[in-house]
Amino acid sequence: MKQISFPIPSYDEWKQEVERSLKGKPIDQLYSTTYEHIQLKPIYTRADLEGMHVEQYPGFPSYVRGTKAEGYIKKGWEVSQQCTASTPERWNALIKQQLERGQTEIHVVLLKLNFSIQTLEQVEAMFSNICLEDYSLRMDTGACSLPFFSLFVEYIKKSGQPLNRISGTIGMDPLSTLAITGKLPVPLAHLYDTMANVTKWATMHMPHVKTIIVHADPYHNGGGNAIQQLAFAFATAVEYINECLERGLTIDEVAQRIDFSFPVGSHFFMEIAKLRAARLIWTNIVQAFGGSEQSQKLFVHACTSYFTKTVYDPYVNMLRATTEAFAAIVGGVDSLHVSPFNEPFATEDELAARIARNTQLILREEAHMGKVIDPAGGSYYVETLTAQVAEQAWKLFQQIEAQGGMTSALQRGFVQTEIENIAKQREQHVKKRKEKIVGTNVYANLAEPTAPKHVYTPYGKTHMYVDVKTMEDALALVQRRAIAQHAIDENESPAITVSPIRQWRLSEPFEQLRQASERHAEKNGKRPTVHLVNLGAIPKHKVRADFITGFFEAGGFAVIKNDGYMTVEEAVNGVLQTNGTHYIICGTDDDYVDAVPHIVRQVKMGKTDVRIYVAGKPSPDVEVTFTEAGVDGYIHIGSNCYDTILAFMKEMGVNVDDESTFY
């Protein structure tokens, strides 16, 4: 066998085989278009890489294949699970437990804690008996880092730990807050003064700590595509660079202090391409500023997507998070947070946190994801997609720059409009079930326990600010226990306002329907109900009956079935003997021709208040006949599932606008 070689088929030979298997249908139907308006082909070959520069080795500019030549082999990505708790003491106990069980980075998002850090005593309680120099730190401080940063530095000094041995990120991101909330209570110029001062101070005293975070979360959780996330994130970074340069820093001092945070969504290969393209774009940006090779190395933290997670059938979120984490690691992230499966409705759950942490530990220890350097490198598909994403993101980035930068683009509403255009497409695809969400708009499980009445949202918590702009002044105040830290009154006039980017989850439309159904059941003793009128033996009606069942269960409906009526008379009697309001006839097109008009006419003679629908899409002439007979509508694969169910609910008197709903 070693002496035998197999001929390599040509593209034309492959195409002929495909067309033969498609039985004459065009191969074009195998192409698809993403939300990024990139056409995906069914197969990629070496020809797709012609004329394209593909990096041969990781660790070399422009770092598409990774910033380290050895990948994860010498040092893996940081296992960076967020830790939340109700008190500083509880947080201390939880983070110690997490560090003992495989976590490698201390990760806290101040706005997701269930307490506000306002005193040195609280910081001491949080980090008591933790050797900070042994771990990477990730402190996400929101719009302004100075209040926490000064307290934290004073704690480190007091505990006798060397500042220059601390590594990680203690970062601020005011434009992320502006994009999400639509306002900032203090002028951006003041926040940029703080950003520059803290960065300069850290360069001298904490050289291994990054001080600026650039989040793509507002754009991802707003429904934006990968290209928008990259373009808006890098436009934000460039604004931060320019503002810091104006305040006396150098490009290398700033660029090496920036930490990027990218959520990773459900399109596996697109997310890998997004992360690889990000390194290419950053290299180009820093080169344009005259930065060093070290400054051109992008640092990326990734988190699995909040946008893709569901309240119903929440255990499926484990699978979603696993594939997202897999994509993040293949894409070459430096640190990773895997969200717990119950993230949309719970903030503290030891079991969920353990499963999330172990997800990436299994990928590292059992799947050996760190043993191969850039496993996606050289893939015709991934390399082509990476180049396409980078090119389109660069064009959009340049549009932002032409408008005067990210703040100006937000004030003009350009960013919001771009995001909302894609968000509306996503929402319509979900409502029509073109985009499937397992356990929510397809394969719903009505037997699962009722969903929580409150859904957790990571947005909108009060930010803390101080009345000083420099680390020196803030540290002096902390030492006197007099730091002027305060929350901004909600009624206080903001210094800058923009239209906020709507933050949502993909499954929300159907979760609203399910909640309305559950409230109706609590009040009336049963869910809203549709009845099937199945025609003929089971093989004749099963396909459409199953389709209709799944269609309405996505909205929390009870679906009453039967084994099939063998005659028109049986069908009519079956309907008349039940106490329903909405009926769907299910059967074959051939059986419909004669049966449907007779059933509809006779039923409506006996029950004038019923609505009768047909499963399937009849031909135009048949549809005219059915409509004249009294058919109220047609439900088929092209129907808008959400709109149909919503209309049914309103006809049945179901309250779909109850203010007690959690949205």
XYZ file of C-alpha atoms in Angstrom:
663
model
C 0.000 0.000 0.000
C 2.928 2.359 0.621
C 3.692 2.249 -3.073
C 0.131 3.137 -4.082
C -0.960 6.740 -4.424
C -4.451 7.996 -4.994
C -5.129 10.580 -7.678
C -6.031 14.017 -6.367
C -9.459 14.978 -7.730
C -9.795 18.353 -9.362
C -12.286 20.990 -8.289
C -14.346 20.311 -11.438
C -14.522 16.601 -10.593
C -15.669 17.405 -7.073
C -18.265 19.839 -8.408
C -19.656 17.189 -10.768
C -20.031 14.742 -7.867
C -21.791 17.361 -5.765
C -24.222 18.265 -8.532
C -24.943 14.587 -9.055
C -25.764 14.190 -5.346
C -27.953 17.309 -5.503
C -29.918 15.658 -8.321
C -29.706 18.564 -10.720
C -30.077 21.387 -8.217
C -27.495 24.176 -8.588
C -24.433 24.102 -6.377
C -25.206 27.733 -5.502
C -27.659 26.516 -2.874
C -24.692 25.334 -0.808
C -23.415 28.889 -0.483
C -24.508 31.013 2.476
C -24.114 34.641 3.523
C -23.178 35.646 7.064
C -24.281 38.677 9.068
C -20.938 40.166 8.035
C -22.144 40.014 4.396
C -19.407 37.502 3.641
C -20.347 34.662 1.337
C -19.267 31.261 2.632
C -18.433 28.639 0.060
C -19.025 24.903 0.532
C -15.334 24.156 -0.097
C -12.089 26.099 -0.013
C -8.920 25.141 -1.886
C -5.361 26.338 -2.295
C -6.614 28.574 -5.099
C -8.433 30.725 -2.515
C -5.074 31.711 -1.025
C -3.552 32.849 -4.306
C -2.374 36.429 -4.075
C -2.859 36.397 -0.290
C -0.010 36.747 2.218
C -0.317 33.830 4.629
C 2.045 33.835 7.582
C 4.151 30.700 7.750
C 5.006 30.729 11.451
C 3.428 31.962 14.688
C 5.188 34.638 16.719
C 6.151 36.927 13.835
C 4.507 40.118 12.565
C 1.694 40.574 11.802
C 0.944 37.970 14.468
C -2.120 36.474 12.762
C -0.932 33.065 13.929
C -0.289 34.247 17.475
C 2.041 36.569 19.361
C 4.129 33.724 20.806
C 6.193 31.388 18.625
C 5.532 28.496 21.033
C 1.776 29.092 21.323
C 0.457 27.688 24.603
C 3.165 25.043 24.987
C 5.348 26.926 27.483
C 2.529 28.896 29.066
C -1.159 28.307 28.571
C -3.905 30.862 28.438
C -5.025 32.285 31.774
C -8.049 30.535 33.263
C -9.804 33.758 34.180
C -13.224 33.064 35.667
C -15.082 36.072 37.021
C -15.757 35.889 40.728
C -18.831 37.557 42.197
C -20.134 37.561 45.754
C -22.401 39.430 48.133
C -19.690 40.613 50.550
C -15.917 41.155 50.460
C -15.425 38.286 52.896
C -17.487 35.918 50.781
C -15.565 37.016 47.674
C -12.278 36.237 49.424
C -13.426 32.730 50.288
C -14.704 32.073 46.758
C -11.598 33.317 44.934
C -9.339 31.219 47.166
C -11.475 28.198 46.395
C -11.324 28.916 42.666
C -7.540 29.362 42.713
C -7.143 26.050 44.508
C -9.227 24.341 41.818
C -7.409 25.354 38.667
C -8.071 29.044 38.107
C -4.906 30.971 37.246
C -6.091 34.591 37.089
C -7.900 36.674 39.706
C -10.786 38.222 37.811
C -13.217 40.763 39.193
C -15.646 43.018 37.342
C -16.548 45.756 39.799
C -19.962 46.446 38.264
C -20.942 42.789 38.636
C -20.128 42.568 42.327
C -23.088 42.691 44.673
C -21.367 45.312 46.782
C -19.557 48.581 46.095
C -15.884 48.926 47.013
C -15.528 52.232 48.847
C -13.028 51.642 51.655
C -9.552 50.229 52.181
C -11.016 47.817 54.715
C -13.181 46.258 51.992
C -10.135 45.751 49.756
C -8.241 44.216 52.664
C -11.116 41.808 53.266
C -11.256 40.854 49.589
C -7.565 40.044 49.147
C -6.636 38.885 52.623
C -3.995 36.109 52.656
C -3.669 36.043 48.847
C -0.165 36.380 47.412
C -1.000 38.649 44.504
C 2.360 38.307 42.770
C 1.656 34.581 42.264
C -1.303 35.259 39.976
C -2.228 37.363 37.007
C -4.846 39.988 37.886
C -7.814 41.152 35.858
C -9.636 44.070 37.444
C -12.338 45.581 35.241
C -13.107 48.916 36.892
C -15.671 50.372 34.479
C -15.512 53.962 33.278
C -12.927 55.180 35.800
C -10.193 53.120 37.469
C -8.852 55.691 39.918
C -11.139 54.957 42.921
C -10.350 51.248 42.985
C -6.790 51.534 41.704
C -5.705 53.867 44.508
C -7.301 51.687 47.191
C -5.777 48.566 45.693
C -2.279 50.058 45.462
C -2.444 51.216 49.057
C -3.487 47.713 50.109
C -0.548 46.161 48.218
C 1.870 48.541 49.911
C 0.345 47.914 53.317
C 0.537 44.135 52.855
C 4.242 44.361 52.004
C 3.950 42.986 48.489
C 6.187 44.581 45.816
C 4.294 46.686 43.286
C 6.717 45.876 40.480
C 5.953 42.145 40.799
C 2.210 42.584 40.221
C 1.031 41.653 36.710
C -2.209 41.701 34.771
C -4.802 44.405 34.119
C -6.457 47.086 36.242
C -8.289 48.876 33.493
C -10.890 51.479 32.628
C -13.032 51.872 29.509
C -15.227 55.010 29.520
C -16.483 54.627 25.931
C -17.877 51.174 26.707
C -19.920 52.704 29.527
C -21.040 55.519 27.240
C -22.132 53.090 24.523
C -24.144 50.945 26.953
C -25.716 53.570 29.230
C -25.797 56.475 26.799
C -24.216 58.917 29.246
C -21.219 59.800 31.362
C -21.591 62.044 34.413
C -18.139 63.597 34.021
C -16.529 65.018 30.873
C -14.559 62.601 28.748
C -11.589 64.948 28.927
C -11.455 64.425 32.701
C -11.566 60.654 32.259
C -8.826 60.828 29.658
C -6.742 62.899 32.087
C -7.199 60.083 34.597
C -6.430 57.387 32.035
C -3.198 59.064 30.983
C -2.100 59.771 34.543
C -2.800 56.246 35.780
C -1.024 54.788 32.759
C 2.033 56.998 33.322
C 2.060 56.113 37.014
C 1.790 52.382 36.291
C 4.619 52.582 33.753
C 6.896 53.785 36.549
C 5.620 51.745 39.496
C 3.739 48.705 38.112
C 5.384 47.997 34.749
C 3.630 44.666 34.249
C 0.100 46.035 34.706
C -2.152 47.162 31.863
C -4.372 50.135 32.646
C -6.778 50.403 29.698
C -9.440 47.913 28.620
C -11.215 48.054 25.280
C -14.468 46.087 25.358
C -16.234 44.789 22.273
C -19.099 43.678 24.536
C -21.430 46.656 23.868
C -21.417 45.870 20.153
C -21.592 42.091 20.474
C -24.410 42.201 23.032
C -26.170 44.783 20.911
C -26.391 42.222 18.115
C -23.487 43.498 16.024
C -21.453 41.281 13.729
C -17.763 40.368 13.967
C -16.641 43.126 11.622
C -18.460 45.784 13.651
C -17.004 44.477 16.902
C -13.475 44.736 15.526
C -13.913 48.127 13.873
C -15.566 49.790 16.868
C -13.129 48.255 19.357
C -10.103 49.452 17.422
C -11.622 52.881 16.822
C -11.997 53.103 20.608
C -8.392 52.029 21.119
C -7.110 54.608 18.637
C -9.030 57.351 20.440
C -7.471 56.257 23.734
C -4.014 56.258 22.120
C -4.455 59.757 20.677
C -5.752 61.158 23.953
C -2.839 59.676 25.891
C -0.303 60.865 23.318
C -1.681 64.404 23.684
C -1.070 64.085 27.428
C 2.618 63.262 27.058
C 2.822 59.487 26.786
C 4.590 57.625 23.984
C 2.969 55.086 21.679
C 4.856 52.221 23.311
C 3.818 53.342 26.796
C 0.159 53.375 25.762
C -0.089 50.431 23.356
C 1.531 48.018 25.804
C -1.002 49.045 28.472
C -4.107 48.219 26.405
C -6.062 45.028 27.010
C -8.783 44.000 24.530
C -11.852 42.065 25.644
C -13.802 40.194 22.957
C -16.949 38.133 23.535
C -16.963 34.922 21.490
C -20.254 33.972 19.857
C -21.760 30.895 18.280
C -20.389 31.043 14.717
C -17.349 28.857 15.381
C -15.164 29.675 12.391
C -16.182 33.336 12.227
C -15.104 33.813 15.843
C -11.738 32.171 15.186
C -11.264 34.441 12.166
C -12.308 37.488 14.226
C -9.612 36.894 16.833
C -6.925 36.215 14.231
C -7.943 39.301 12.228
C -7.783 41.392 15.403
C -4.049 40.730 15.741
C -3.453 41.732 12.123
C -5.401 44.989 12.475
C -3.670 45.924 15.734
C -0.264 45.366 14.165
C -1.157 47.746 11.333
C -2.459 50.378 13.738
C 0.567 50.359 16.035
C 2.939 50.332 13.061
C 1.197 53.464 11.760
C 1.883 55.148 15.117
C 5.535 54.065 14.953
C 5.269 51.539 17.778
C 7.747 48.753 18.472
C 7.254 45.084 17.640
C 6.451 44.411 21.289
C 3.711 47.046 21.181
C 2.271 45.428 18.053
C 1.463 42.262 19.982
C -2.234 42.323 20.783
C -3.329 41.110 24.208
C -6.782 39.504 24.043
C -9.087 38.453 26.831
C -12.155 36.525 25.693
C -15.425 35.681 27.349
C -18.109 33.324 26.157
C -21.154 35.148 24.901
C -23.911 36.530 27.131
C -25.853 37.287 23.953
C -26.292 33.598 23.018
C -27.388 32.310 26.426
C -30.969 31.316 27.266
C -33.223 31.276 30.304
C -35.155 28.218 29.136
C -33.423 24.844 28.859
C -30.399 26.508 30.485
C -28.236 23.378 30.601
C -27.838 23.719 26.830
C -25.827 26.842 27.696
C -23.033 24.508 28.803
C -22.715 23.245 25.246
C -22.848 26.758 23.835
C -20.130 27.923 26.232
C -17.958 24.914 25.394
C -17.973 25.548 21.640
C -17.386 29.259 22.229
C -14.460 28.518 24.550
C -13.079 26.072 21.973
C -13.206 28.788 19.304
C -11.522 31.294 21.633
C -8.619 28.943 22.323
C -8.171 28.013 18.664
C -8.225 31.755 17.953
C -5.300 32.234 20.335
C -6.628 34.270 23.283
C -4.401 35.171 26.223
C -7.039 34.737 28.905
C -10.536 33.294 28.967
C -13.706 33.501 31.034
C -16.347 30.818 30.466
C -19.752 31.993 31.624
C -21.820 29.743 33.940
C -24.823 28.097 32.300
C -27.210 30.092 34.496
C -25.605 33.473 33.776
C -28.881 35.108 32.554
C -30.660 34.539 35.856
C -28.158 33.907 38.657
C -25.044 35.645 39.954
C -23.809 33.199 42.599
C -23.916 29.436 42.107
C -20.968 27.280 43.151
C -21.918 24.308 40.969
C -22.463 26.419 37.837
C -19.171 28.245 38.441
C -17.347 24.944 38.886
C -18.746 23.525 35.641
C -17.754 26.692 33.782
C -14.222 26.610 35.177
C -13.846 22.900 34.459
C -14.992 23.454 30.867
C -11.759 25.193 30.003
C -9.705 22.936 32.271
C -10.958 19.934 30.301
C -10.074 21.680 27.046
C -6.587 22.244 28.429
C -5.908 19.035 30.346
C -7.973 16.390 28.561
C -8.471 17.736 25.048
C -4.833 18.974 25.013
C -5.786 22.183 23.241
C -2.502 23.776 24.231
C -0.337 21.098 22.652
C -0.710 22.263 19.049
C 0.450 25.723 18.007
C -2.232 27.574 16.027
C -4.270 24.546 14.905
C -6.262 26.720 12.464
C -3.167 27.985 10.676
C -2.988 27.071 7.023
C -6.655 26.120 6.757
C -7.856 27.389 3.394
C -11.191 28.282 4.938
C -9.907 29.999 8.088
C -7.106 31.893 6.358
C -9.489 33.151 3.670
C -12.134 34.126 6.213
C -9.529 35.857 8.395
C -8.374 37.988 5.464
C -11.960 38.877 4.494
C -12.902 39.861 8.048
C -9.757 41.937 8.504
C -10.272 43.765 5.208
C -13.906 44.633 5.903
C -13.217 45.615 9.515
C -10.429 47.922 8.377
C -12.770 49.655 5.938
C -15.373 50.232 8.653
C -12.654 51.399 11.051
C -11.577 53.965 8.469
C -15.163 55.219 8.219
C -15.130 55.854 11.966
C -11.837 57.692 11.720
C -13.201 59.825 8.870
C -16.036 60.934 11.178
C -13.592 62.183 13.782
C -13.213 59.073 15.904
C -15.338 56.830 18.085
C -16.897 59.449 20.341
C -17.965 61.518 17.364
C -19.397 58.421 15.636
C -21.402 57.595 18.778
C -22.684 61.152 19.036
C -23.739 61.092 15.377
C -25.571 57.799 15.937
C -23.543 56.047 13.245
C -22.409 53.203 15.495
C -25.873 52.664 16.943
C -27.490 52.546 13.485
C -24.916 50.082 12.167
C -25.431 47.772 15.145
C -29.224 48.011 15.104
C -29.378 47.151 11.398
C -27.711 43.803 12.084
C -29.640 43.332 15.329
C -32.947 43.625 13.475
C -31.818 41.018 10.956
C -30.879 38.653 13.779
C -34.167 39.270 15.560
C -36.208 38.532 12.437
C -34.240 35.375 11.732
C -34.872 34.185 15.280
C -38.576 34.991 15.037
C -38.814 33.094 11.743
C -36.648 30.303 13.194
C -34.105 30.700 10.418
C -31.680 31.111 13.298
C -32.375 28.245 15.659
C -31.999 28.377 19.431
C -32.226 24.863 20.837
C -34.652 24.633 23.746
C -36.155 28.036 22.972
C -37.481 28.515 19.452
C -36.885 24.875 18.463
C -37.175 21.715 20.585
C -38.794 23.557 23.474
C -39.376 21.491 26.607
C -42.623 22.543 28.258
C -42.099 20.026 31.056
C -39.124 21.943 32.481
C -39.652 24.003 35.640
C -40.964 27.523 35.278
C -38.204 30.017 34.500
C -37.032 32.470 37.178
C -39.056 35.642 37.411
C -35.968 37.814 37.462
C -33.234 37.840 34.866
C -29.807 39.150 35.775
C -28.377 41.847 33.554
C -24.723 42.913 33.774
C -25.492 46.499 32.805
C -26.587 49.674 34.459
C -25.041 49.471 37.927
C -23.797 52.740 39.404
C -20.209 53.732 38.623
C -17.946 55.196 41.280
C -15.820 58.294 40.680
C -13.382 60.463 42.614
C -12.907 64.207 42.620
C -9.205 63.976 41.787
C -7.475 63.062 38.526
C -4.025 61.852 39.561
C -2.799 58.707 41.298
C -0.601 60.779 43.590
C -3.553 62.797 44.921
C -5.766 59.713 45.176
C -3.102 57.765 47.107
C -2.613 60.703 49.474
C -6.328 60.724 50.210
C -6.423 56.963 50.730
C -3.561 57.175 53.209
C -5.602 59.738 55.167
C -8.725 57.555 54.808
C -10.314 60.537 53.026
C -10.709 59.500 49.407
C -13.580 61.485 47.903
C -15.358 58.586 46.281
C -19.009 58.878 45.397
C -21.740 57.577 43.153
C -23.285 60.009 40.701
C -26.926 60.885 41.311
C -29.129 59.482 38.546
C -30.898 62.841 38.326
C -27.668 64.760 37.863
C -27.213 66.152 34.385
C -24.683 64.035 32.441
C -21.627 65.650 30.917
C -22.053 63.751 27.644
C -24.984 61.827 26.215
C -25.512 59.562 23.215
C -28.224 57.108 22.226
C -27.425 53.900 24.143
C -26.908 50.668 22.239
C -29.679 48.248 23.128
C -28.206 45.334 25.080
C -30.167 42.110 24.690
C -30.014 38.350 24.283
C -30.981 36.493 21.152
C -33.585 34.332 22.891
C -35.541 37.162 24.519
C -38.484 37.329 22.042
C -39.474 33.715 22.668
C -38.744 33.943 26.381
C -41.333 36.717 26.518
C -43.891 34.432 24.855
C -43.107 31.562 27.204
C -43.490 33.822 30.223
C -46.825 35.098 28.976
C -47.977 31.493 28.562
C -46.874 30.616 32.093
C -48.667 33.607 33.592
C -51.785 32.602 31.675
C -51.544 29.062 33.066
C -51.149 30.339 36.626
C -54.225 32.516 36.239
C -56.485 30.198 34.215
C -55.302 26.716 35.115
C -53.996 25.863 31.640
C -51.699 27.124 28.949
C -53.025 28.703 25.757
C -53.977 25.765 23.569
C -54.211 24.810 19.913
C -55.871 21.628 18.620
C -54.600 19.580 15.715
C -56.980 18.135 13.165
C -54.863 15.274 11.823
C -56.088 13.692 8.591
C -55.486 10.050 7.721
C -53.124 7.486 9.172
C -50.100 8.608 11.189
C -47.600 8.474 8.284
C -49.791 10.908 6.348
C -50.006 13.638 8.966
C -47.009 13.064 11.255
C -44.495 15.365 9.541
C -46.783 18.381 9.575
C -48.227 17.563 12.983
C -44.732 17.401 14.444
C -43.831 20.681 12.758
C -46.911 22.450 14.149
C -46.297 20.979 17.608
C -42.748 22.321 17.733
C -43.883 25.611 16.218
C -46.388 26.365 18.992
C -44.483 24.806 21.875
C -41.793 27.426 21.185
C -44.321 29.935 22.528
C -45.379 27.807 25.486
C -48.619 26.509 23.928
C -50.214 23.208 24.801
C -50.848 21.233 21.604
C -53.743 18.749 21.671
C -53.153 15.906 19.194
C -55.030 12.906 17.839
C -54.096 9.777 15.892
C -55.812 10.907 12.725
C -59.357 11.140 11.386
C -60.136 8.747 8.537
C -63.129 10.659 7.154
C -64.306 14.229 6.895
C -67.221 13.426 9.191
C -64.891 12.122 11.893
C -62.804 15.263 11.645
C -65.841 17.558 11.886
C -67.268 15.656 14.866
C -63.870 15.651 16.539
C -63.641 19.435 16.334
C -67.231 20.022 17.419
C -66.793 17.779 20.470
C -63.776 19.695 21.768
C -63.786 23.005 23.557
C -61.104 24.797 21.567
C -60.800 28.063 19.702
C -57.865 27.502 17.335
C -57.445 24.429 15.129
C -54.741 23.465 12.633
C -55.442 20.871 9.949
C -52.458 18.581 9.289
C -52.203 16.110 6.427
C -51.009 15.705 2.853
C -51.600 18.143 0.010
C -53.654 15.501 -1.804
C -55.919 14.917 1.191
C -56.339 18.653 1.686
C -57.945 19.303 -1.700
C -61.280 17.692 -0.885
C -61.214 17.506 2.906
C -60.260 21.045 3.962
C -63.192 22.984 2.388
C -65.742 20.493 3.727
C -64.263 20.426 7.241
C -64.006 24.201 7.511
C -67.521 24.902 6.214
C -69.214 22.302 8.425
C -67.267 23.226 11.553
C -67.967 26.934 11.188
C -71.649 26.225 10.721
C -71.637 24.549 14.142
C -69.067 26.786 15.895
C -68.875 30.348 14.655
C -66.177 31.475 17.074
C -63.386 29.119 15.987
C -60.371 29.803 13.822
C -59.077 27.129 11.497
C -55.640 27.057 9.914
C -53.924 24.712 7.496
C -50.389 23.368 8.001
C -48.424 23.938 4.817
C -48.351 26.382 1.936
C -50.867 25.437 -0.793
C -50.569 26.557 -4.380
C -52.177 29.960 -5.140
C -55.309 28.516 -6.774
C -55.866 26.025 -3.951
C -55.282 28.765 -1.382
C -58.045 30.846 -2.966
C -60.452 27.924 -2.674
C -59.513 27.283 0.952
C -59.793 30.937 1.913
C -63.230 31.179 0.317
C -64.266 28.131 2.354
C -63.294 29.966 5.554
C -59.681 28.983 6.272
C -58.186 31.677 8.502
C -54.544 31.215 7.590
C -51.634 28.966 6.687
C -48.687 27.961 8.841
C -45.569 26.680 7.130
C -41.788 26.732 7.285
C -41.697 30.301 5.967
C -44.109 31.649 8.600
C -42.913 34.101 11.220
C -43.219 31.891 14.293
C -43.056 34.728 16.810
C -45.620 36.931 15.043
C -48.004 34.003 14.539
C -47.878 32.943 18.177
C -48.212 36.534 19.353
C -51.334 36.960 17.190
C -52.812 33.721 18.559
C -52.168 34.866 22.116
C -53.860 38.199 21.583
C -56.875 36.473 19.996
C -57.077 34.181 23.036
C -56.880 37.059 25.500
C -53.417 36.153 26.795
C -51.763 39.130 28.480
C -48.472 39.510 26.635
C -47.684 42.969 28.021
C -47.690 42.214 31.752
C -45.293 44.578 33.522
C -44.178 41.781 35.847
C -42.249 40.229 33.004
C -38.507 40.471 33.514
C -37.768 42.452 30.330
